[in-house]
Amino acid sequence: MFDVGVREMSGGLVLDLSGDFGREGGEAVMRAAQARSVLPGRLVLNFSGVGTMNSAGLGGVIWVVRAVTRAGGQVRVYGLTDHLRRILHVMGLVEYVTICADERSALA
Amino acid sequence: MTIPPEKRSPPALPEAHVNRPTLLADMDRAQVILVTALAGYGKSMLLAEHWRHASGPGPKVWYTVDRADREDGRLAAALGPVEGGLGAAGAALYLDDAHLLEGAEGACRFLGELLRQTPSLRLIMAGRGAPAIVGLQRISLSREVLTITGEQLAFTEEECKRLGAGESTYALTGGWPAAVALLGRGASGLQALLEYIAGEVLDALPAERLDLLAAAAVLGESRPDAARWMLGCEVSAGEVAWAGREQLAGYDPGRDAWRLHPLIRECVRQRLRRTPERWRALSRRAALWEWERGNGAAALEHALAARDEGLAATYLDVLGFRLLRAGDLAQLGRYLDKAPAAVLESVPDLVLEAAEGFRRALQPRQAVRAFHRAVVGYAGVHRHEGLLRALCGLGRTHADLGEWEEAGTAFGQAEAEMDGAQGPLRAEMLAVMGEWHVFRGRAEAGAALCAEAAARGESEGDRAGAGLARLGLAQALVALERTGEARAALTAARADLQGAALCRAALTEALLLLTEGAFDDAEPLLRNAVAGSPAQQAVRCWLKARLALPRPDAAAALRREDLAAAEALWREGEAAAPVADRPPGLSCVSSITAAWLALARGEWENAREHAFMASRLADELRLPLLRLAARRVLAACDGPFQQEVGAALHVQCLGIFRVQAGGQDLPLEVWGRPQVRALFQFLLVQPGFAASRDALLDLFWPDAPPADARGRLRVALTRLRRALTQVGADLDTAGDLVRIPPDRVGFVDLLAFRSHLAAARSRLPDDPEGALAACKAGRLLYGGDLLPDLSAGWADDLRRRVRQELMELLRLWRGAGARVGSNAEAAAALEEMVALEPEREEEFRELLRLLLQMGRRGDALRRYRRYVTWLKRELGLDPEPETAAVLREGFPRPRSR
């Protein structure tokens, strides 16, 4: 079961992700981003609650990253385990997102 | 009416004025002279020079025209009465900026009347165009009229050189004097020059002319049909030719088109980029224009400039597959480097094929970049099969490079995706996973997966898949020391495979046969193997070189011609797979062959070093067959030692402490106690493997009473001698010195490393290629910190010193790379330096610069981000402004108004 919590913060929109990040997760992330009429200038993805991630989940992340960066915004992530960090690196996503140590630095 | 004095006097000639004697002589012969050229061609200077040169009896009048002189009657009033009159013999009227009178009917009538009434008057005019003097045509029938244009005013190449300008300046400017002068001021000169052109030339042009220039600047040329397409309106040939008349463009008869002067083009493009929408719109039209005409490369460039990702992806897809079919990976690589990530990810099939091509062509870094893009591309569109292939390709490439952590992540992700794979894809991926398990030392699991993959392939009629799976199975069987079964698996694989895969199977089997001494069986395999990629060509040559050397059971001595033939084959292999960017697997095979060659020549030291390097590489790569082959040649290197006193010791103390004798690792139990081992390690790193008893006492028993300490030393030395004797070595304790006889120590990696460092130092001034080779050999030997598990003050000190020596080696490597003109080598050295000491921000900046120069912008950006994160996390710092500036230069932002 995958869940996406949405928080509006002064530094950007935060999506709190939890569960195993598969196809359901990828689609949930896309829906959460699409629910806003205007894409945020900064989108922060909180991976603290994410267990595993496969390509279907990654596809959702890629969609959101592309949409936000094309609209001139930025995507930051935090809460990555070493394993997830390596996956993002191997998948080449580190070029599109900024990995931050915590929420404070992600919203700074 | 008051006329400012500066309008009445010619300008002063500058110090660096280039005299024009020929033009002056021509001007002396003419009565009406029109000097017309663009701004900055020295028209005023030519007039001023003639003013000073002319020595006639009559009055000379200089007048610099301005816009106010267009008013009817003003020019006549300004010129006013001239002493002796303009009608006097030898009188001359110099009019500068005469083009400002264009369209001023009154002034033009006045000048025509003046010429008619004063037949002896010389009229010398300079301007960007000639005013339409009334009656000039009629006057030209009776008087000499000379027109001097920009072409005649431009500096020759020789004149440019005399002014200190280089060849590139002449090529860029065409001798345009103001441009040459401004460029002479360096980098800021070019920008100043473009601003000059913008101000002096472009600002005065009407909008429709600027549109024509814009279209020509984007497309690269101007023709009526092209201009009509670009601007979407009617354009006549006459309008297009205007740029030529204004000397802004030159006519190219081969293309029947006008090409803008490069500086004009650059200036217009710079202006256009300040209006991104317009720039993109024109670029898009140019892309469509070029594509229609079959100029795919130009079309792609324009589509990228237009940031039209859809169009660029379409063109890239077509061009890219064309290049793949033609085998032109170099050009394809350039396109892939230029295209933004979003474009690449929308053509994942092309990028995946390109990645696999790069991997086969020994371009692993490029392959990794391309596999990354393919992974993101496929993941973004949920194309599972492609994603799996891309992940496995990425994992294999990282494994080729010995990057195990990255390979593990890629394979792990692939394994997680395996459930979705069916049919031949599943069999292929099972085989890849099987190989991966073998890499990780899980040979049984690897063998099982590969056997399953082979069975699946056979049952589904996928013979190629079954064959590839059997290749993986063979490696697993070698790891399990079941070499007979491995040979059978390889023979079966060859029956199923074709093309490059068949060659791979044949070469793998040949290597196994040669390692096992079955030369007769290996010979036909090598003879018939048809090498596809450069890597396969190289391996084939090296194995043939081994075949040319004496067989293990041969009684006959090596013939000189056989050795020469073997050496020639080895060199052929080296040429097929150049050292720069060579994957470690190939380096391993090369080193194994080099070791056999050195043995054949009787060069034992050389042979041991090559064998040791091969062994280290094979261990890093974890490829069972290479490990077996490396072990065999390492054992052979003991040679005479083995016959006389037993196996020589091969010692590794960089990165790990490991002692081998006869190709076998010595177990830790040989040493008995840690202190005995530490004693041995200390002696090994001393010059001549010797130390005084007093030094050993101070080091190992500093606090013990002297008599106790001496007793403990005696006991430790006895235990050490016993351990060394077991492995055919010895310990000399006669006198005050304790020494391991050097002739019993075959090889110590630290000594070999230092030997290469010394060679690199001495070769760099005169033989940078040799220095480069020494640096790379030295780096290969440095497996890590000295004696990493030993915690002792002396070891810490020595460890620090050896790290400094490594840093020196890396600096020499960087320098040698720069000397031989290889950015890749210099960058490789800098990568190592920064990895070793990340706080070296200057070196990191240099690395960024090189990566950007090499077109590896994505790599540069990734490294920069990682560096920023590291700095923040470890040191709580931001990068220096200069570092960010380097990156900004590589990613210029479009200017906004």
CSV table of C-alpha atoms in Angstrom, one decimal, chain B residues 667-820:
chain,number,residue,atom,x,y,z
B,667,PRO,CA,47.7,-18.6,4.9
B,668,LEU,CA,47.9,-16.3,7.9
B,669,GLU,CA,48.7,-19.2,10.1
B,670,VAL,CA,52.2,-19.4,8.5
B,671,TRP,CA,53.2,-16.4,10.6
B,672,GLY,CA,52.0,-17.8,13.9
B,673,ARG,CA,51.7,-14.5,15.7
B,674,PRO,CA,50.7,-11.0,14.6
B,675,GLN,CA,54.0,-9.6,15.8
B,676,VAL,CA,56.0,-12.0,13.6
B,677,ARG,CA,53.9,-11.0,10.6
B,678,ALA,CA,54.4,-7.3,11.6
B,679,LEU,CA,58.2,-7.9,11.8
B,680,PHE,CA,58.2,-9.4,8.3
B,681,GLN,CA,56.1,-6.5,7.0
B,682,PHE,CA,58.5,-4.0,8.5
B,683,LEU,CA,61.5,-5.7,6.9
B,684,LEU,CA,59.8,-5.8,3.5
B,685,VAL,CA,59.4,-2.1,3.4
B,686,GLN,CA,62.9,-1.2,4.3
B,687,PRO,CA,65.7,-0.6,1.8
B,688,GLY,CA,67.4,-3.9,1.0
B,689,PHE,CA,64.7,-5.6,3.2
B,690,ALA,CA,67.1,-5.0,6.1
B,691,ALA,CA,67.0,-3.3,9.5
B,692,SER,CA,69.3,-3.1,12.5
B,693,ARG,CA,68.5,-5.0,15.7
B,694,ASP,CA,68.5,-1.8,17.6
B,695,ALA,CA,65.9,-0.3,15.3
B,696,LEU,CA,63.7,-3.4,15.7
B,697,LEU,CA,64.0,-3.2,19.5
B,698,ASP,CA,63.0,0.4,19.6
B,699,LEU,CA,60.1,-0.1,17.3
B,700,PHE,CA,58.6,-3.3,18.7
B,701,TRP,CA,59.6,-3.3,22.3
B,702,PRO,CA,60.1,0.3,23.2
B,703,ASP,CA,59.1,0.0,26.9
B,704,ALA,CA,60.5,-3.3,27.7
B,705,PRO,CA,63.8,-3.6,29.7
B,706,PRO,CA,66.7,-4.1,27.3
B,707,ALA,CA,67.4,-7.7,28.2
B,708,ASP,CA,63.8,-8.6,27.9
B,709,ALA,CA,63.5,-6.8,24.6
B,710,ARG,CA,66.5,-8.6,23.2
B,711,GLY,CA,65.1,-12.0,24.3
B,712,ARG,CA,61.8,-11.3,22.7
B,713,LEU,CA,63.5,-10.2,19.5
B,714,ARG,CA,65.4,-13.5,19.4
B,715,VAL,CA,62.2,-15.5,19.8
B,716,ALA,CA,60.4,-13.4,17.1
B,717,LEU,CA,63.3,-13.8,14.7
B,718,THR,CA,63.3,-17.6,15.2
B,719,ARG,CA,59.6,-17.8,14.5
B,720,LEU,CA,60.0,-15.6,11.5
B,721,ARG,CA,62.8,-17.7,10.1
B,722,ARG,CA,60.7,-20.8,10.6
B,723,ALA,CA,57.8,-19.2,8.7
B,724,LEU,CA,60.0,-18.1,5.8
B,725,THR,CA,61.7,-21.4,5.5
B,726,GLN,CA,58.4,-23.1,5.1
B,727,VAL,CA,57.9,-21.1,2.0
B,728,GLY,CA,61.4,-21.4,0.6
B,729,ALA,CA,62.7,-18.1,1.8
B,730,ASP,CA,65.1,-17.3,4.6
B,731,LEU,CA,66.3,-14.8,7.2
B,732,ASP,CA,69.8,-13.5,7.6
B,733,THR,CA,70.4,-12.6,11.2
B,734,ALA,CA,74.2,-12.6,11.3
B,735,GLY,CA,75.7,-9.5,12.9
B,736,ASP,CA,73.7,-6.4,13.7
B,737,LEU,CA,71.5,-6.5,10.6
B,738,VAL,CA,68.4,-8.5,10.2
B,739,ARG,CA,67.8,-9.1,6.5
B,740,ILE,CA,65.5,-11.1,4.2
B,741,PRO,CA,67.8,-12.1,1.3
B,742,PRO,CA,66.5,-10.1,-1.7
B,743,ASP,CA,67.0,-13.0,-4.1
B,744,ARG,CA,64.2,-14.9,-2.3
B,745,VAL,CA,61.7,-12.1,-2.7
B,746,GLY,CA,60.5,-12.2,-6.3
B,747,PHE,CA,58.2,-9.2,-6.3
B,748,VAL,CA,56.9,-6.5,-3.9
B,749,ASP,CA,54.2,-4.2,-5.2
B,750,LEU,CA,55.4,-1.2,-3.2
B,751,LEU,CA,58.9,-1.5,-4.8
B,752,ALA,CA,57.5,-1.9,-8.3
B,753,PHE,CA,55.2,1.1,-7.6
B,754,ARG,CA,58.1,3.3,-6.6
B,755,SER,CA,60.1,2.1,-9.6
B,756,HIS,CA,57.4,3.3,-11.9
B,757,LEU,CA,57.2,6.6,-10.0
B,758,ALA,CA,60.9,7.1,-10.5
B,759,ALA,CA,60.6,6.2,-14.2
B,760,ALA,CA,57.7,8.7,-14.6
B,761,ARG,CA,59.7,11.4,-13.0
B,762,SER,CA,62.7,10.9,-15.2
B,763,ARG,CA,60.8,10.4,-18.5
B,764,LEU,CA,58.3,13.2,-18.3
B,765,PRO,CA,60.6,16.0,-19.6
B,766,ASP,CA,61.6,14.2,-22.8
B,767,ASP,CA,59.4,11.2,-23.2
B,768,PRO,CA,55.9,12.0,-22.0
B,769,GLU,CA,54.4,8.9,-23.7
B,770,GLY,CA,56.8,6.8,-21.7
B,771,ALA,CA,56.0,8.8,-18.5
B,772,LEU,CA,52.3,8.2,-19.1
B,773,ALA,CA,52.8,4.5,-19.4
B,774,ALA,CA,54.9,4.4,-16.2
B,775,CYS,CA,52.2,6.4,-14.4
B,776,LYS,CA,49.4,4.1,-15.5
B,777,ALA,CA,51.5,1.0,-14.6
B,778,GLY,CA,52.3,2.5,-11.2
B,779,ARG,CA,48.6,3.4,-10.6
B,780,LEU,CA,47.6,-0.2,-11.4
B,781,LEU,CA,50.0,-1.4,-8.8
B,782,TYR,CA,48.6,0.9,-6.1
B,783,GLY,CA,45.8,-1.2,-4.8
B,784,GLY,CA,45.2,0.9,-1.7
B,785,ASP,CA,46.8,2.1,1.5
B,786,LEU,CA,50.0,0.4,2.6
B,787,LEU,CA,49.4,-2.5,5.0
B,788,PRO,CA,45.8,-1.2,5.7
B,789,ASP,CA,45.2,-3.6,8.6
B,790,LEU,CA,48.4,-2.8,10.5
B,791,SER,CA,48.0,-0.3,13.2
B,792,ALA,CA,51.5,1.0,14.2
B,793,GLY,CA,53.1,4.3,14.3
B,794,TRP,CA,55.8,3.4,11.8
B,795,ALA,CA,53.2,2.0,9.4
B,796,ASP,CA,51.0,5.1,9.7
B,797,ASP,CA,54.0,7.3,8.9
B,798,LEU,CA,55.0,5.2,5.9
B,799,ARG,CA,51.4,5.0,4.8
B,800,ARG,CA,51.2,8.8,4.7
B,801,ARG,CA,54.4,8.9,2.7
B,802,VAL,CA,53.3,6.4,0.2
B,803,ARG,CA,50.0,8.3,-0.3
B,804,GLN,CA,52.1,11.4,-1.0
B,805,GLU,CA,54.0,9.4,-3.5
B,806,LEU,CA,50.7,8.3,-5.1
B,807,MET,CA,49.7,11.9,-5.3
B,808,GLU,CA,52.9,12.8,-7.0
B,809,LEU,CA,52.4,9.9,-9.5
B,810,LEU,CA,48.9,11.3,-10.2
B,811,ARG,CA,50.3,14.8,-10.8
B,812,LEU,CA,52.9,13.3,-13.2
B,813,TRP,CA,50.1,11.4,-14.9
B,814,ARG,CA,48.1,14.6,-15.3
B,815,GLY,CA,51.2,16.4,-16.7
B,816,ALA,CA,52.0,13.6,-19.1
B,817,GLY,CA,48.4,13.5,-20.3
B,818,ALA,CA,48.5,17.2,-21.0
B,819,ARG,CA,51.9,16.8,-22.8
B,820,VAL,CA,50.6,14.2,-25.1
